[in-house]
Amino acid sequence: MRAISLLLCTLLVTGCYQQTGTTEADLEAITAVFAEFDAASAAGDANRILALYTDDVVSMPPNALPRVGVAVMRAQMQGFIDQFTSDLTSRVEEVEVSGDLAFAHVSWEQTMTPKDEGDATHEQGKWIVVFKRQADGSWKCWREMWSTYEPTEM
């Protein structure tokens, strides 16, 4: 009787926890966010890029203060797009989902070409993104941090 009670309690407790884990659909959806980021960057479309973020995003660029909120990011993003064309390639290395949060470890490389004059700059780096699942089931970037492998000239 004691063994049956223990088994029932165990089943009851484990049934109360939300299932976690990375599904193929989540992996595809999160990978698609990075593909859209690359395409929107190449198109120089700040609105497309910013649509991938939650309104309360916290972005932590290297050697700078955090940027809190998509409105703050808009000014920085548009400034970059006004100055450079970008050829960005993101490669998703790892995705892990737990409930309505997920993280992705991404490696990237980018060539930035000044729109006025000057030589293109090529850099490579790593990117950690924490995603938040939205009410419609989509994933948006909620927190991010990135750095380059080597300091840039910019």
PDB file of C-alpha atoms in Angstrom:
ATOM      1  CA  MET A   1       0.000   0.000   0.000  1.00  0.00           C
ATOM      2  CA  ARG A   2       2.821   2.394   0.862  1.00  0.00           C
ATOM      3  CA  ALA A   3       4.477   1.739  -2.526  1.00  0.00           C
ATOM      4  CA  ILE A   4       1.213   2.500  -4.367  1.00  0.00           C
ATOM      5  CA  SER A   5       0.777   5.747  -2.403  1.00  0.00           C
ATOM      6  CA  LEU A   6       4.349   6.780  -3.202  1.00  0.00           C
ATOM      7  CA  LEU A   7       3.817   5.992  -6.900  1.00  0.00           C
ATOM      8  CA  LEU A   8       0.566   7.994  -6.999  1.00  0.00           C
ATOM      9  CA  CYS A   9       2.202  10.972  -5.247  1.00  0.00           C
ATOM     10  CA  THR A  10       5.117  10.859  -7.683  1.00  0.00           C
ATOM     11  CA  LEU A  11       2.788  10.790 -10.697  1.00  0.00           C
ATOM     12  CA  LEU A  12       0.716  13.619  -9.271  1.00  0.00           C
ATOM     13  CA  VAL A  13       3.749  15.834  -8.600  1.00  0.00           C
ATOM     14  CA  THR A  14       5.400  15.180 -11.972  1.00  0.00           C
ATOM     15  CA  GLY A  15       2.117  15.828 -13.739  1.00  0.00           C
ATOM     16  CA  CYS A  16       1.991  19.333 -12.237  1.00  0.00           C
ATOM     17  CA  TYR A  17       5.208  20.439 -13.928  1.00  0.00           C
ATOM     18  CA  GLN A  18       5.087  21.997 -17.378  1.00  0.00           C
ATOM     19  CA  GLN A  19       6.657  19.879 -20.044  1.00  0.00           C
ATOM     20  CA  THR A  20       9.959  21.285 -21.269  1.00  0.00           C
ATOM     21  CA  GLY A  21      12.181  20.449 -24.147  1.00  0.00           C
ATOM     22  CA  THR A  22      13.008  21.530 -27.629  1.00  0.00           C
ATOM     23  CA  THR A  23      10.596  20.379 -30.292  1.00  0.00           C
ATOM     24  CA  GLU A  24      11.438  20.276 -33.980  1.00  0.00           C
ATOM     25  CA  ALA A  25       8.814  23.010 -34.560  1.00  0.00           C
ATOM     26  CA  ASP A  26      10.458  25.280 -31.963  1.00  0.00           C
ATOM     27  CA  LEU A  27      13.909  24.664 -33.442  1.00  0.00           C
ATOM     28  CA  GLU A  28      12.634  25.502 -36.935  1.00  0.00           C
ATOM     29  CA  ALA A  29      10.810  28.629 -35.724  1.00  0.00           C
ATOM     30  CA  ILE A  30      13.825  29.962 -33.825  1.00  0.00           C
ATOM     31  CA  THR A  31      16.193  29.181 -36.699  1.00  0.00           C
ATOM     32  CA  ALA A  32      13.797  31.044 -39.010  1.00  0.00           C
ATOM     33  CA  VAL A  33      14.096  34.137 -36.775  1.00  0.00           C
ATOM     34  CA  PHE A  34      17.838  34.245 -37.489  1.00  0.00           C
ATOM     35  CA  ALA A  35      17.274  33.715 -41.223  1.00  0.00           C
ATOM     36  CA  GLU A  36      14.851  36.659 -41.186  1.00  0.00           C
ATOM     37  CA  PHE A  37      17.359  38.724 -39.211  1.00  0.00           C
ATOM     38  CA  ASP A  38      20.024  38.054 -41.867  1.00  0.00           C
ATOM     39  CA  ALA A  39      17.611  38.885 -44.719  1.00  0.00           C
ATOM     40  CA  ALA A  40      16.290  42.047 -43.051  1.00  0.00           C
ATOM     41  CA  SER A  41      19.851  43.184 -42.327  1.00  0.00           C
ATOM     42  CA  ALA A  42      20.829  42.678 -45.972  1.00  0.00           C
ATOM     43  CA  ALA A  43      17.735  44.647 -47.020  1.00  0.00           C
ATOM     44  CA  GLY A  44      18.609  47.448 -44.599  1.00  0.00           C
ATOM     45  CA  ASP A  45      15.115  47.267 -43.121  1.00  0.00           C
ATOM     46  CA  ALA A  46      15.085  48.379 -39.484  1.00  0.00           C
ATOM     47  CA  ASN A  47      11.343  47.699 -39.126  1.00  0.00           C
ATOM     48  CA  ARG A  48      11.765  44.060 -40.176  1.00  0.00           C
ATOM     49  CA  ILE A  49      14.677  43.629 -37.785  1.00  0.00           C
ATOM     50  CA  LEU A  50      12.901  45.262 -34.853  1.00  0.00           C
ATOM     51  CA  ALA A  51       9.771  43.159 -35.441  1.00  0.00           C
ATOM     52  CA  LEU A  52      11.863  40.189 -34.246  1.00  0.00           C
ATOM     53  CA  TYR A  53      12.189  41.701 -30.747  1.00  0.00           C
ATOM     54  CA  THR A  54       9.790  42.069 -27.831  1.00  0.00           C
ATOM     55  CA  ASP A  55       8.896  45.636 -26.876  1.00  0.00           C
ATOM     56  CA  ASP A  56      10.739  45.181 -23.563  1.00  0.00           C
ATOM     57  CA  VAL A  57      13.912  43.737 -25.091  1.00  0.00           C
ATOM     58  CA  VAL A  58      17.240  44.232 -23.322  1.00  0.00           C
ATOM     59  CA  SER A  59      20.141  44.249 -25.758  1.00  0.00           C
ATOM     60  CA  MET A  60      23.671  44.110 -24.326  1.00  0.00           C
ATOM     61  CA  PRO A  61      26.211  45.075 -26.993  1.00  0.00           C
ATOM     62  CA  PRO A  62      29.931  44.793 -26.344  1.00  0.00           C
ATOM     63  CA  ASN A  63      31.621  47.726 -24.611  1.00  0.00           C
ATOM     64  CA  ALA A  64      28.361  49.665 -24.236  1.00  0.00           C
ATOM     65  CA  LEU A  65      25.509  50.153 -21.820  1.00  0.00           C
ATOM     66  CA  PRO A  66      22.452  47.925 -22.259  1.00  0.00           C
ATOM     67  CA  ARG A  67      19.746  49.167 -24.606  1.00  0.00           C
ATOM     68  CA  VAL A  68      16.371  48.705 -22.951  1.00  0.00           C
ATOM     69  CA  GLY A  69      13.269  48.642 -25.121  1.00  0.00           C
ATOM     70  CA  VAL A  70      12.706  48.407 -28.825  1.00  0.00           C
ATOM     71  CA  ALA A  71      12.303  52.209 -29.092  1.00  0.00           C
ATOM     72  CA  VAL A  72      15.881  52.716 -27.852  1.00  0.00           C
ATOM     73  CA  MET A  73      17.140  50.043 -30.240  1.00  0.00           C
ATOM     74  CA  ARG A  74      15.357  51.720 -33.167  1.00  0.00           C
ATOM     75  CA  ALA A  75      17.595  54.809 -33.074  1.00  0.00           C
ATOM     76  CA  GLN A  76      20.771  52.717 -32.913  1.00  0.00           C
ATOM     77  CA  MET A  77      19.587  50.316 -35.601  1.00  0.00           C
ATOM     78  CA  GLN A  78      18.573  53.082 -37.998  1.00  0.00           C
ATOM     79  CA  GLY A  79      21.887  54.861 -37.419  1.00  0.00           C
ATOM     80  CA  PHE A  80      23.768  51.721 -38.397  1.00  0.00           C
ATOM     81  CA  ILE A  81      21.595  51.133 -41.475  1.00  0.00           C
ATOM     82  CA  ASP A  82      22.052  54.757 -42.569  1.00  0.00           C
ATOM     83  CA  GLN A  83      25.841  54.331 -42.471  1.00  0.00           C
ATOM     84  CA  PHE A  84      26.437  50.760 -43.667  1.00  0.00           C
ATOM     85  CA  THR A  85      25.235  47.965 -45.861  1.00  0.00           C
ATOM     86  CA  SER A  86      25.460  44.628 -44.107  1.00  0.00           C
ATOM     87  CA  ASP A  87      26.054  41.084 -45.236  1.00  0.00           C
ATOM     88  CA  LEU A  88      25.276  39.062 -42.093  1.00  0.00           C
ATOM     89  CA  THR A  89      25.322  35.293 -41.828  1.00  0.00           C
ATOM     90  CA  SER A  90      24.092  33.676 -38.617  1.00  0.00           C
ATOM     91  CA  ARG A  91      24.681  30.020 -37.809  1.00  0.00           C
ATOM     92  CA  VAL A  92      22.589  28.517 -35.031  1.00  0.00           C
ATOM     93  CA  GLU A  93      24.821  26.290 -32.909  1.00  0.00           C
ATOM     94  CA  GLU A  94      22.401  25.346 -30.136  1.00  0.00           C
ATOM     95  CA  VAL A  95      18.789  25.897 -29.111  1.00  0.00           C
ATOM     96  CA  GLU A  96      17.210  24.824 -25.855  1.00  0.00           C
ATOM     97  CA  VAL A  97      13.573  25.428 -24.934  1.00  0.00           C
ATOM     98  CA  SER A  98      12.096  25.414 -21.446  1.00  0.00           C
ATOM     99  CA  GLY A  99       8.429  26.324 -21.317  1.00  0.00           C
ATOM    100  CA  ASP A 100       7.907  29.769 -22.828  1.00  0.00           C
ATOM    101  CA  LEU A 101      11.595  30.683 -22.810  1.00  0.00           C
ATOM    102  CA  ALA A 102      14.363  29.480 -25.071  1.00  0.00           C
ATOM    103  CA  PHE A 103      17.979  30.329 -25.611  1.00  0.00           C
ATOM    104  CA  ALA A 104      20.074  30.142 -28.739  1.00  0.00           C
ATOM    105  CA  HIS A 105      23.828  30.109 -29.086  1.00  0.00           C
ATOM    106  CA  VAL A 106      24.735  31.507 -32.496  1.00  0.00           C
ATOM    107  CA  SER A 107      27.968  32.190 -34.336  1.00  0.00           C
ATOM    108  CA  TRP A 108      27.922  34.933 -36.944  1.00  0.00           C
ATOM    109  CA  GLU A 109      30.005  36.774 -39.456  1.00  0.00           C
ATOM    110  CA  GLN A 110      29.326  40.097 -41.058  1.00  0.00           C
ATOM    111  CA  THR A 111      30.793  42.351 -43.700  1.00  0.00           C
ATOM    112  CA  MET A 112      29.887  45.999 -43.222  1.00  0.00           C
ATOM    113  CA  THR A 113      30.454  48.348 -46.120  1.00  0.00           C
ATOM    114  CA  PRO A 114      30.262  52.104 -45.529  1.00  0.00           C
ATOM    115  CA  LYS A 115      27.651  53.801 -47.711  1.00  0.00           C
ATOM    116  CA  ASP A 116      29.731  56.928 -48.236  1.00  0.00           C
ATOM    117  CA  GLU A 117      33.331  55.824 -48.660  1.00  0.00           C
ATOM    118  CA  GLY A 118      35.847  53.623 -46.984  1.00  0.00           C
ATOM    119  CA  ASP A 119      36.811  49.994 -46.850  1.00  0.00           C
ATOM    120  CA  ALA A 120      34.504  47.186 -45.835  1.00  0.00           C
ATOM    121  CA  THR A 121      35.051  45.638 -42.413  1.00  0.00           C
ATOM    122  CA  HIS A 122      34.618  41.931 -41.798  1.00  0.00           C
ATOM    123  CA  GLU A 123      34.079  40.537 -38.325  1.00  0.00           C
ATOM    124  CA  GLN A 124      33.020  37.318 -36.664  1.00  0.00           C
ATOM    125  CA  GLY A 125      31.519  36.668 -33.280  1.00  0.00           C
ATOM    126  CA  LYS A 126      29.113  34.895 -31.002  1.00  0.00           C
ATOM    127  CA  TRP A 127      25.598  35.750 -29.920  1.00  0.00           C
ATOM    128  CA  ILE A 128      23.407  34.537 -27.070  1.00  0.00           C
ATOM    129  CA  VAL A 129      19.689  35.211 -27.425  1.00  0.00           C
ATOM    130  CA  VAL A 130      16.948  34.472 -24.915  1.00  0.00           C
ATOM    131  CA  PHE A 131      13.592  34.165 -26.662  1.00  0.00           C
ATOM    132  CA  LYS A 132      10.129  34.546 -25.214  1.00  0.00           C
ATOM    133  CA  ARG A 133       7.194  32.673 -26.740  1.00  0.00           C
ATOM    134  CA  GLN A 134       4.433  35.090 -27.785  1.00  0.00           C
ATOM    135  CA  ALA A 135       0.674  34.602 -27.362  1.00  0.00           C
ATOM    136  CA  ASP A 136       0.424  33.510 -31.017  1.00  0.00           C
ATOM    137  CA  GLY A 137       3.112  30.828 -30.472  1.00  0.00           C
ATOM    138  CA  SER A 138       5.882  32.717 -32.293  1.00  0.00           C
ATOM    139  CA  TRP A 139       9.261  33.398 -30.728  1.00  0.00           C
ATOM    140  CA  LYS A 140      10.736  36.878 -30.248  1.00  0.00           C
ATOM    141  CA  CYS A 141      14.093  38.001 -28.943  1.00  0.00           C
ATOM    142  CA  TRP A 142      13.689  39.109 -25.326  1.00  0.00           C
ATOM    143  CA  ARG A 143      17.335  39.387 -24.174  1.00  0.00           C
ATOM    144  CA  GLU A 144      20.532  39.322 -26.208  1.00  0.00           C
ATOM    145  CA  MET A 145      24.258  39.683 -25.806  1.00  0.00           C
ATOM    146  CA  TRP A 146      26.974  39.409 -28.416  1.00  0.00           C
ATOM    147  CA  SER A 147      30.666  40.021 -28.964  1.00  0.00           C
ATOM    148  CA  THR A 148      33.260  39.748 -31.682  1.00  0.00           C
ATOM    149  CA  TYR A 149      36.158  37.351 -31.645  1.00  0.00           C
ATOM    150  CA  GLU A 150      38.542  40.229 -32.214  1.00  0.00           C
ATOM    151  CA  PRO A 151      38.091  43.918 -31.469  1.00  0.00           C
ATOM    152  CA  THR A 152      36.847  45.877 -34.476  1.00  0.00           C
ATOM    153  CA  GLU A 153      38.223  49.133 -35.807  1.00  0.00           C
ATOM    154  CA  MET A 154      34.876  50.879 -35.378  1.00  0.00           C
TER     155      MET A 154
END
